[in-house]
Each structure stands twice: as C-alpha cells, then as structure tokens.
Amino acid sequence: MTASPLLGQLMEALRCLPGVGPKSAQRMALHLLERDRPGGTRLAQALESAIERIGRCEQCRDLTEDPVCRICSDSRRDTSLLCVVESPSDVLAIEQATGYRGLYFVLMGRLSPLDGIGPEDLGLDELDRRLKDRTPAELIIATNPTVEGEATAIYLQRMASSYGIRATRISHGVPLGGELEFTDQSTIAHAFSSRLLVE
Amino acid sequence: MTASPLLGQLMEALRCLPGVGPKSAQRMALHLLERDRPGGTRLAQALESAIERIGRCEQCRDLTEDPVCRICSDSRRDTSLLCVVESPSDVLAIEQATGYRGLYFVLMGRLSPLDGIGPEDLGLDELDRRLKDRTPAELIIATNPTVEGEATAIYLQRMASSYGIRATRISHGVPLGGELEFTDQSTIAHAFSSRLLVE
C-alpha cells in the first residue's frame, strides 16, 4: 500500500524512461518530491515543450523545433560535405567527437526489408533529390557496421556514384585504447582485411 | 552544436534525476522523442500534478496529496502499533516487504546536531502529542543503523518509556543470504554481541 496514489502514478510514469526499473523510479520520484521540486517542475515543462514542438528538419530530417534545424541553417557550415547517419544520437556523437563542419542527413533508421523498412521510409527519395539539386562534393557514409547498416551503406554508395559524387565510409576496426585480446572476432577480421599501408 | 536547443534543454532538465549523467540524459531524451512521446507526455503530467499536489500527511508526515494519507485513513489498520521511520522510502520498503498492518510516523530525517537538525525539525513534538493522546501499545523504532539513526532511536525510546509505551527496535545483523566473509566488521560485531539464544 502506498500512502499516496499520485506518488504511485509518478513512479509508474517514470518507468517510460529507458533503463529505469521500479527501484530507480521510486528513488527518482522521492528525490524530486523531497529534495528538488523546482528541478521536477523544470523537467515537466521541458518535456512538454519538447514533445509538443520538436519535429523533423525539412532538410536533414534531424529532430528540431524549427522548420530547418540549427545545423542546416548555419551559414558557416561547409555545404560541400554531407554525412549520412542513422539517428539523431549519431549527429550528437559526431558533433561532440569531431571537428566536422559539413551537413548531415539523418535516415531515422536503416534499410531492413525483414522489418518492412524500405528506401522511402528513410527519406532516400529526399536524399536523391538533394544529391541532384545541391550536389555535395563528398558523401560521408556513417551508418553503423551492422548487417542492415552495411546494406544501407552500399545503397547510399550507389546513389552517390550515379551522380558522380565521391562516397566515403567512416573506418571500422579495433577501437582506440582497445586490446586485440578483448575485441570480438568479426571486428578483428574486418580490421585485418582492411589494413592500411604504413610508410 | 545540437540541431535543436529544446532537445538540449530537455537533456539538461533530465539531469535533475538522481543517477542520470549526460549520456543517460541524452539516451532518455532521444528515446522519448523518437519512440515514446505519449509516455513523455504522461510523465510531464504526472510530475506536474505530483509536485503541485503532494504535501505531508497531517498525522504521519508521509508524502500524500490528501490531508490525511491513505494508510492513516484506512480503518483496517491496527492503531495500537506505531512504526517510526526516517523517510517515505522506508514506509514503501516496509509495506512491500512485510505484512505490517499498523501505522507509521515519518521523521523526514534524523537527529543530527551537527547539521542543526533537532527534535522540532523531525516533528517529535507532534509525535509526543500523539503518544500522549492516542497512546499506542507498541512503538516500533525503524530508524537506520547509523550513528544519527541510533541517536534518534535512543531519543524515541526515552519518549516511549516516559508514557509507559513498549518500545521495540527492528533487528540488525548479517543480511539474509549474506556471507560473513563479505559482511563489514561493524555489522559482524553487532550481530555477535546481539546474539540470541536458540533452543
């Protein structure tokens, strides 16, 4: 029995967050109510406005509250580079890790015929128009190194070559700081076969 | 650079939750926006109403949206038993783990002179009135086995004895399923000195 049904509802609602089970939900609910009500109010408001106002960028399909996102509308970005990624978190990861100053195109998924996800679901028709109308010098393919991600990469590579655009793929191999001993076999096999000449 | 300032604000706001760092906040925000907007809306509403409406129970000081909480106002509970705990999470833990059918009194803290927390901050004057007016048969002291929790327990024990009420303390020792080898020294020392006669 809980002393408060509303507290029970809050604990239940918190479980929509990934990685939050009953115990964490309880800890979070009590923390907010006992120690950080202003933080909880801010969170409620941030959730509400994000959910109400965030849609997709007309140009790159990334999440944004504007018709065209901050990256696409930034005149300082290099429009000759276009990087294709699977999801908004990939954009964040590349922005945080690299000095990349080009533009993005976010598929919001990957080709997966078994799940019924075809080119039209990933906005590849939009991308096709874009490659034709605002041809970049280079298409950087940064889909994930999974079976579907690789199939998507091949599809993108063919699209680029049909417009005579140089397509590149980000490299895959043993992670920096990683050790061969603890790296999985397929990564090692890939790293081995795609070895580069050193001089 | 993020494509969406509102997304950045949501990630920032999520960090008010205990145990949520920048990476988890990002994962949570993107999960809600990409895959569970109805869940996010429910969470925003649950937060808002909980923060707006949840206060303290007039009788036991537990968190509740009613003047008197569901436990205190449940006529099936045994009013001859009163269990004193430090926080609302202790009430939840006891309700979930035991078949206890008595009432609670929630201190919302523990005696801690160094932090300036005295009896009046814990509602011990209220508890005193309650012990006088609605004298229970037994006062179960379930404060935590820390220095402050023990000091609070002694204070409560004296209060009870001044009204001739039987005071009991929940037992402490090696946890069930625990092993001596991995139990800390003070717990072992306590378990040893408070050993019980078996027949």
Short mmCIF file of C-alpha atoms in Angstrom, two decimals:
data_model
loop_
_atom_site.label_atom_id
_atom_site.label_comp_id
_atom_site.label_asym_id
_atom_site.label_seq_id
_atom_site.Cartn_x
_atom_site.Cartn_y
_atom_site.Cartn_z
CA MET A 1 0.00 0.00 0.00
CA THR A 2 1.30 3.48 -0.81
CA ALA A 3 0.36 6.46 1.27
CA SER A 4 -0.20 8.48 -1.93
CA PRO A 5 -1.76 7.30 -5.23
CA LEU A 6 -0.23 10.29 -7.06
CA LEU A 7 3.22 9.19 -5.91
CA GLY A 8 2.44 5.73 -7.27
CA GLN A 9 1.41 7.25 -10.61
CA LEU A 10 4.62 9.29 -10.78
CA MET A 11 6.74 6.18 -10.09
CA GLU A 12 4.84 4.33 -12.82
CA ALA A 13 5.22 7.21 -15.31
CA LEU A 14 8.99 7.43 -14.70
CA ARG A 15 9.33 3.86 -15.94
CA CYS A 16 8.83 5.06 -19.53
CA LEU A 17 12.47 6.20 -19.32
CA PRO A 18 14.94 3.65 -20.73
CA GLY A 19 16.87 1.78 -18.06
CA VAL A 20 14.54 2.83 -15.23
CA GLY A 21 13.03 -0.07 -13.26
CA PRO A 22 10.73 0.04 -10.21
CA LYS A 23 13.56 0.74 -7.73
CA SER A 24 15.10 3.64 -9.68
CA ALA A 25 11.65 5.08 -10.41
CA GLN A 26 10.93 5.14 -6.68
CA ARG A 27 14.27 6.75 -5.90
CA MET A 28 13.74 9.38 -8.61
CA ALA A 29 10.17 10.21 -7.54
CA LEU A 30 11.13 10.58 -3.87
CA HIS A 31 14.25 12.58 -4.71
CA LEU A 32 12.23 15.08 -6.73
CA LEU A 33 9.44 15.39 -4.15
CA GLU A 34 11.67 15.57 -1.10
CA ARG A 35 14.65 17.46 -2.42
CA ASP A 36 14.22 19.02 -5.86
CA ARG A 37 10.71 20.18 -6.68
CA PRO A 38 11.95 23.12 -8.82
CA GLY A 39 14.00 20.64 -10.88
CA GLY A 40 10.93 18.44 -11.29
CA THR A 41 8.84 21.39 -12.47
CA ARG A 42 11.54 22.37 -14.96
CA LEU A 43 11.66 18.78 -16.21
CA ALA A 44 7.87 18.67 -16.66
CA GLN A 45 7.98 21.89 -18.66
CA ALA A 46 10.98 20.83 -20.76
CA LEU A 47 9.26 17.53 -21.57
CA GLU A 48 6.03 19.23 -22.51
CA SER A 49 7.56 21.81 -24.83
CA ALA A 50 9.99 19.33 -26.41
CA ILE A 51 7.22 16.83 -27.14
CA GLU A 52 4.87 19.49 -28.42
CA ARG A 53 7.31 21.43 -30.55
CA ILE A 54 10.09 19.14 -31.73
CA GLY A 55 9.54 17.71 -35.20
CA ARG A 56 11.85 16.94 -38.10
CA CYS A 57 14.15 19.27 -40.05
CA GLU A 58 12.89 19.77 -43.61
CA GLN A 59 16.38 19.39 -44.99
CA CYS A 60 18.17 16.77 -42.91
CA ARG A 61 15.30 15.02 -41.04
CA ASP A 62 17.05 15.54 -37.67
CA LEU A 63 14.97 16.37 -34.59
CA THR A 64 14.35 20.11 -34.28
CA GLU A 65 11.71 22.63 -33.23
CA ASP A 66 12.46 24.86 -36.24
CA PRO A 67 11.41 24.15 -39.83
CA VAL A 68 15.12 23.94 -40.68
CA CYS A 69 17.49 22.82 -37.89
CA ARG A 70 20.34 24.89 -36.41
CA ILE A 71 22.99 22.94 -38.26
CA CYS A 72 21.35 23.14 -41.71
CA SER A 73 20.61 26.85 -41.29
CA ASP A 74 24.13 27.70 -40.07
CA SER A 75 25.76 29.58 -42.96
CA ARG A 76 29.24 28.77 -41.64
CA ARG A 77 28.83 25.02 -42.29
CA ASP A 78 30.51 23.52 -45.34
CA THR A 79 27.75 22.58 -47.80
CA SER A 80 30.13 20.54 -49.94
CA LEU A 81 30.19 17.76 -47.32
CA LEU A 82 27.14 15.65 -46.50
CA CYS A 83 27.28 12.97 -43.80
CA VAL A 84 24.55 10.32 -43.70
CA VAL A 85 23.78 8.82 -40.29
CA GLU A 86 21.12 6.51 -38.92
CA SER A 87 19.84 8.55 -35.98
CA PRO A 88 19.93 11.91 -34.15
CA SER A 89 22.23 10.43 -31.50
CA ASP A 90 24.80 9.79 -34.25
CA VAL A 91 24.73 13.51 -35.13
CA LEU A 92 25.33 14.35 -31.45
CA ALA A 93 28.16 11.82 -31.24
CA ILE A 94 29.93 13.18 -34.35
CA GLU A 95 29.44 16.81 -33.27
CA GLN A 96 30.90 16.03 -29.84
CA ALA A 97 33.83 13.94 -31.06
CA THR A 98 34.97 15.55 -34.28
CA GLY A 99 35.56 18.95 -35.81
CA TYR A 100 33.26 18.08 -38.73
CA ARG A 101 31.81 21.26 -40.22
CA GLY A 102 29.70 19.83 -43.04
CA LEU A 103 25.99 18.98 -43.09
CA TYR A 104 24.06 15.83 -42.16
CA PHE A 105 21.26 13.70 -43.45
CA VAL A 106 19.50 11.60 -40.80
CA LEU A 107 17.85 8.40 -42.05
CA MET A 108 15.98 7.74 -38.78
CA GLY A 109 16.60 4.04 -39.30
CA ARG A 110 18.33 1.73 -41.77
CA LEU A 111 17.24 -0.43 -44.68
CA SER A 112 15.68 -3.57 -43.28
CA PRO A 113 13.44 -5.47 -45.70
CA LEU A 114 12.55 -8.01 -42.99
CA ASP A 115 11.03 -5.21 -40.88
CA GLY A 116 9.43 -3.66 -43.96
CA ILE A 117 11.75 -0.63 -43.90
CA GLY A 118 12.48 0.42 -47.47
CA PRO A 119 14.19 3.44 -49.07
CA GLU A 120 11.05 5.62 -48.89
CA ASP A 121 10.83 5.17 -45.07
CA LEU A 122 14.33 6.56 -44.70
CA GLY A 123 13.73 9.61 -46.88
CA LEU A 124 16.09 8.30 -49.53
CA ASP A 125 13.90 9.91 -52.22
CA GLU A 126 14.53 13.27 -50.48
CA LEU A 127 18.23 12.48 -50.35
CA ASP A 128 18.18 11.60 -54.04
CA ARG A 129 16.62 14.99 -54.92
CA ARG A 130 19.17 16.69 -52.73
CA LEU A 131 22.12 14.93 -54.36
CA LYS A 132 20.73 16.01 -57.74
CA ASP A 133 19.87 19.64 -56.87
CA ARG A 134 22.55 20.61 -54.35
CA THR A 135 25.25 18.11 -55.29
CA PRO A 136 27.87 17.84 -52.50
CA ALA A 137 31.49 17.09 -53.32
CA GLU A 138 31.60 14.20 -50.85
CA LEU A 139 29.00 11.91 -49.28
CA ILE A 140 30.29 10.55 -45.97
CA ILE A 141 28.52 7.32 -45.09
CA ALA A 142 28.41 6.86 -41.30
CA THR A 143 25.78 4.15 -40.91
CA ASN A 144 26.55 1.54 -38.25
CA PRO A 145 28.69 -1.51 -39.06
CA THR A 146 25.76 -3.94 -38.71
CA VAL A 147 24.28 -6.08 -41.49
CA GLU A 148 21.50 -3.56 -42.15
CA GLY A 149 23.84 -0.60 -41.75
CA GLU A 150 26.22 -2.09 -44.33
CA ALA A 151 23.38 -2.80 -46.77
CA THR A 152 22.26 0.82 -46.35
CA ALA A 153 25.85 1.98 -46.93
CA ILE A 154 26.03 0.06 -50.22
CA TYR A 155 22.70 1.57 -51.32
CA LEU A 156 23.98 5.08 -50.48
CA GLN A 157 27.27 4.43 -52.26
CA ARG A 158 25.38 3.50 -55.45
CA MET A 159 23.21 6.61 -55.18
CA ALA A 160 26.32 8.78 -54.87
CA SER A 161 28.10 7.15 -57.78
CA SER A 162 25.04 7.60 -60.02
CA TYR A 163 25.54 11.36 -59.57
CA GLY A 164 29.31 11.13 -59.81
CA ILE A 165 29.71 12.10 -56.12
CA ARG A 166 32.69 10.80 -54.16
CA ALA A 167 31.40 8.48 -51.41
CA THR A 168 33.46 7.70 -48.31
CA ARG A 169 32.76 5.35 -45.42
CA ILE A 170 33.99 6.01 -41.88
CA SER A 171 36.59 3.41 -40.88
CA HIS A 172 35.88 0.44 -38.66
CA GLY A 173 38.33 -1.67 -36.70
CA VAL A 174 39.81 -2.16 -33.26
CA PRO A 175 38.71 0.78 -31.05
CA LEU A 176 41.44 3.13 -29.79
CA GLY A 177 42.57 2.01 -26.36
CA GLY A 178 41.03 -1.40 -27.10
CA GLU A 179 43.03 -4.59 -26.96
CA LEU A 180 43.03 -7.34 -29.54
CA GLU A 181 42.54 -9.89 -26.79
CA PHE A 182 39.20 -8.37 -25.84
CA THR A 183 37.99 -7.41 -29.31
CA ASP A 184 35.36 -9.60 -30.97
CA GLN A 185 36.37 -11.86 -33.85
CA SER A 186 34.44 -10.10 -36.60
CA THR A 187 35.99 -6.73 -35.68
CA ILE A 188 39.47 -8.26 -35.76
CA ALA A 189 38.73 -9.96 -39.11
CA HIS A 190 37.49 -6.65 -40.52
CA ALA A 191 40.46 -4.71 -39.15
CA PHE A 192 42.80 -7.30 -40.65
CA SER A 193 41.29 -7.33 -44.12
CA SER A 194 41.02 -3.54 -44.31
CA ARG A 195 44.60 -2.96 -43.14
CA LEU A 196 46.35 0.15 -44.47
CA LEU A 197 49.85 0.55 -45.81
CA VAL A 198 52.15 2.41 -43.42
CA GLU A 199 55.28 4.12 -44.66
CA MET B 1 26.41 22.00 -31.73
CA THR B 2 22.95 20.49 -31.35
CA ALA B 3 20.38 20.68 -34.10
CA SER B 4 17.73 21.64 -31.51
CA PRO B 5 18.06 23.92 -28.45
CA LEU B 6 14.86 22.45 -26.96
CA LEU B 7 16.41 18.98 -27.12
CA GLY B 8 19.45 20.38 -25.30
CA GLN B 9 17.19 21.86 -22.62
CA LEU B 10 15.38 18.55 -22.17
CA MET B 11 18.69 16.69 -21.77
CA GLU B 12 19.79 19.26 -19.21
CA ALA B 13 16.48 19.06 -17.30
CA LEU B 14 16.64 15.25 -17.13
CA ARG B 15 19.87 15.54 -15.17
CA CYS B 16 17.92 16.60 -12.07
CA LEU B 17 17.10 12.88 -11.72
CA PRO B 18 19.46 11.03 -9.36
CA GLY B 19 21.98 8.83 -11.16
CA VAL B 20 21.39 10.44 -14.55
CA GLY B 21 24.53 11.83 -16.22
CA PRO B 22 24.91 13.47 -19.64
CA LYS B 23 24.94 10.16 -21.57
CA SER B 24 21.82 8.73 -19.93
CA ALA B 25 20.03 12.07 -20.23
CA GLN B 26 20.72 12.06 -23.97
CA ARG B 27 19.53 8.48 -24.34
CA MET B 28 16.36 9.24 -22.35
CA ALA B 29 15.53 12.41 -24.29
CA LEU B 30 16.02 10.74 -27.69
CA HIS B 31 14.10 7.63 -26.60
CA LEU B 32 11.10 9.73 -25.57
CA LEU B 33 11.15 11.91 -28.70
CA GLU B 34 11.77 9.13 -31.19
CA ARG B 35 9.84 6.28 -29.66
CA ASP B 36 7.57 7.20 -26.75
CA ARG B 37 6.04 10.66 -26.93
CA PRO B 38 2.80 9.53 -25.20
CA GLY B 39 4.92 8.20 -22.30
CA GLY B 40 6.77 11.51 -22.13
CA THR B 41 3.51 13.45 -22.01
CA ARG B 42 2.19 11.19 -19.25
CA LEU B 43 5.44 11.72 -17.34
CA ALA B 44 5.20 15.51 -17.68
CA GLN B 45 1.63 15.45 -16.37
CA ALA B 46 2.43 13.05 -13.52
CA LEU B 47 5.35 15.25 -12.46
CA GLU B 48 3.29 18.38 -12.58
CA SER B 49 0.38 17.07 -10.53
CA ALA B 50 2.61 15.27 -8.03
CA ILE B 51 4.72 18.37 -7.43
CA GLU B 52 1.69 20.64 -7.23
CA ARG B 53 -0.49 18.47 -5.03
CA ILE B 54 1.70 16.23 -2.88
CA GLY B 55 2.30 17.58 0.60
CA ARG B 56 2.61 15.97 4.01
CA CYS B 57 0.08 13.86 5.91
CA GLU B 58 -1.24 15.71 8.97
CA GLN B 59 -0.93 12.63 11.11
CA CYS B 60 2.20 10.75 10.00
CA ARG B 61 4.10 13.38 7.93
CA ASP B 62 4.42 10.96 4.97
CA LEU B 63 4.11 12.33 1.42
CA THR B 64 0.48 12.46 0.26
CA GLU B 65 -1.93 14.54 -1.79
CA ASP B 66 -4.68 14.15 0.84
CA PRO B 67 -4.83 15.96 4.21
CA VAL B 68 -4.53 12.52 5.84
CA CYS B 69 -2.71 9.79 3.86
CA ARG B 70 -4.25 6.51 2.67
CA ILE B 71 -2.54 4.49 5.36
CA CYS B 72 -3.56 6.72 8.28
CA SER B 73 -7.14 6.96 6.99
CA ASP B 74 -7.50 3.20 6.42
CA SER B 75 -9.80 1.97 9.19
CA ARG B 76 -8.49 -1.61 8.79
CA ARG B 77 -5.02 -0.66 10.05
CA ASP B 78 -4.08 -1.54 13.61
CA THR B 79 -3.88 1.72 15.57
CA SER B 80 -2.16 0.02 18.51
CA LEU B 81 1.12 -0.23 16.55
CA LEU B 82 3.14 2.82 15.55
CA CYS B 83 6.32 2.45 13.50
CA VAL B 84 8.75 5.39 13.32
CA VAL B 85 10.87 5.63 10.16
CA GLU B 86 13.23 8.21 8.74
CA SER B 87 11.75 8.68 5.27
CA PRO B 88 8.86 7.87 2.90
CA SER B 89 11.03 5.28 1.13
CA ASP B 90 11.24 3.37 4.42
CA VAL B 91 7.43 3.21 4.54
CA LEU B 92 7.40 1.82 0.99
CA ALA B 93 10.11 -0.72 1.87
CA ILE B 94 8.26 -1.98 4.95
CA GLU B 95 4.91 -2.11 3.12
CA GLN B 96 6.47 -4.11 0.29
CA ALA B 97 8.47 -6.50 2.47
CA THR B 98 6.30 -7.17 5.49
CA GLY B 99 2.71 -7.80 6.42
CA TYR B 100 2.79 -4.91 8.91
CA ARG B 101 -0.73 -3.56 9.42
CA GLY B 102 -0.06 -0.80 11.95
CA LEU B 103 0.53 2.91 11.39
CA TYR B 104 3.66 4.96 10.69
CA PHE B 105 5.28 8.18 11.75
CA VAL B 106 7.76 9.61 9.25
CA LEU B 107 10.51 11.81 10.69
CA MET B 108 11.72 13.09 7.30
CA GLY B 109 15.27 12.98 8.61
CA ARG B 110 17.14 12.01 11.76
CA LEU B 111 18.56 13.85 14.76
CA SER B 112 21.80 15.46 13.67
CA PRO B 113 23.00 18.31 15.88
CA LEU B 114 26.00 18.93 13.58
CA ASP B 115 23.63 19.72 10.71
CA GLY B 116 21.36 21.70 13.03
CA ILE B 117 18.57 19.10 12.88
CA GLY B 118 16.84 18.96 16.26
CA PRO B 119 13.67 17.28 17.59
CA GLU B 120 11.37 20.07 16.35
CA ASP B 121 12.58 19.60 12.72
CA LEU B 122 11.53 15.96 12.84
CA GLY B 123 8.06 16.64 14.22
CA LEU B 124 8.96 14.98 17.51
CA ASP B 125 6.68 17.47 19.32
CA GLU B 126 3.81 16.16 17.15
CA LEU B 127 4.84 12.61 17.94
CA ASP B 128 4.92 13.47 21.64
CA ARG B 129 1.33 14.77 21.49
CA ARG B 130 0.29 11.68 19.59
CA LEU B 131 1.87 9.31 22.14
CA LYS B 132 0.01 11.20 24.87
CA ASP B 133 -3.40 11.49 23.16
CA ARG B 134 -3.66 8.27 21.13
CA THR B 135 -1.23 6.09 23.07
CA PRO B 136 -0.20 3.03 21.01
CA ALA B 137 0.59 -0.28 22.70
CA GLU B 138 3.93 -0.54 20.93
CA LEU B 139 6.34 1.93 19.32
CA ILE B 140 8.43 0.17 16.65
CA ILE B 141 11.64 2.11 16.05
CA ALA B 142 12.88 1.53 12.48
CA THR B 143 15.43 4.31 12.06
CA ASN B 144 18.58 3.33 10.17
CA PRO B 145 21.54 1.74 11.98
CA THR B 146 23.79 4.79 11.50
CA VAL B 147 25.20 7.00 14.25
CA GLU B 148 22.41 9.57 13.81
CA GLY B 149 19.75 6.87 13.37
CA GLU B 150 20.86 5.22 16.63
CA ALA B 151 20.84 8.54 18.48
CA THR B 152 17.33 9.15 17.17
CA ALA B 153 16.32 5.66 18.25
CA ILE B 154 17.50 6.32 21.82
CA TYR B 155 15.58 9.61 21.89
CA LEU B 156 12.42 7.82 20.69
CA GLN B 157 12.91 5.02 23.21
CA ARG B 158 13.01 7.58 26.06
CA MET B 159 9.88 9.30 24.73
CA ALA B 160 8.06 5.97 24.68
CA SER B 161 9.15 4.99 28.16
CA SER B 162 8.04 8.35 29.57
CA TYR B 163 4.50 7.37 28.54
CA GLY B 164 4.94 3.76 29.59
CA ILE B 165 4.78 2.55 25.98
CA ARG B 166 6.63 -0.61 24.99
CA ALA B 167 9.39 0.38 22.52
CA THR B 168 10.94 -2.15 20.13
CA ARG B 169 13.78 -1.78 17.65
CA ILE B 170 13.97 -3.74 14.37
CA SER B 171 16.90 -6.17 14.46
CA HIS B 172 20.21 -5.56 12.75
CA GLY B 173 22.84 -8.08 11.75
CA VAL B 174 24.12 -10.16 8.86
CA PRO B 175 21.62 -9.84 5.96
CA LEU B 176 19.79 -13.00 4.87
CA GLY B 177 21.69 -14.63 2.01
CA GLY B 178 24.74 -12.61 3.03
CA GLU B 179 28.04 -14.24 3.91
CA LEU B 180 30.19 -13.45 6.92
CA GLU B 181 33.21 -13.19 4.66
CA PHE B 182 31.68 -10.28 2.77
CA THR B 183 29.94 -8.57 5.68
CA ASP B 184 31.55 -5.45 7.13
CA GLN B 185 33.24 -5.67 10.54
CA SER B 186 30.83 -3.46 12.46
CA THR B 187 27.83 -5.48 11.26
CA ILE B 188 29.55 -8.71 12.35
CA ALA B 189 30.47 -7.19 15.71
CA HIS B 190 26.88 -6.05 16.21
CA ALA B 191 25.45 -9.43 15.14
CA PHE B 192 27.82 -11.15 17.55
CA SER B 193 27.04 -9.03 20.57
CA SER B 194 23.29 -9.13 19.99
CA ARG B 195 23.17 -12.91 19.51
CA LEU B 196 20.01 -14.71 20.57
CA LEU B 197 19.60 -17.94 22.49
CA VAL B 198 18.43 -20.83 20.31
CA GLU B 199 16.72 -23.84 21.81
#
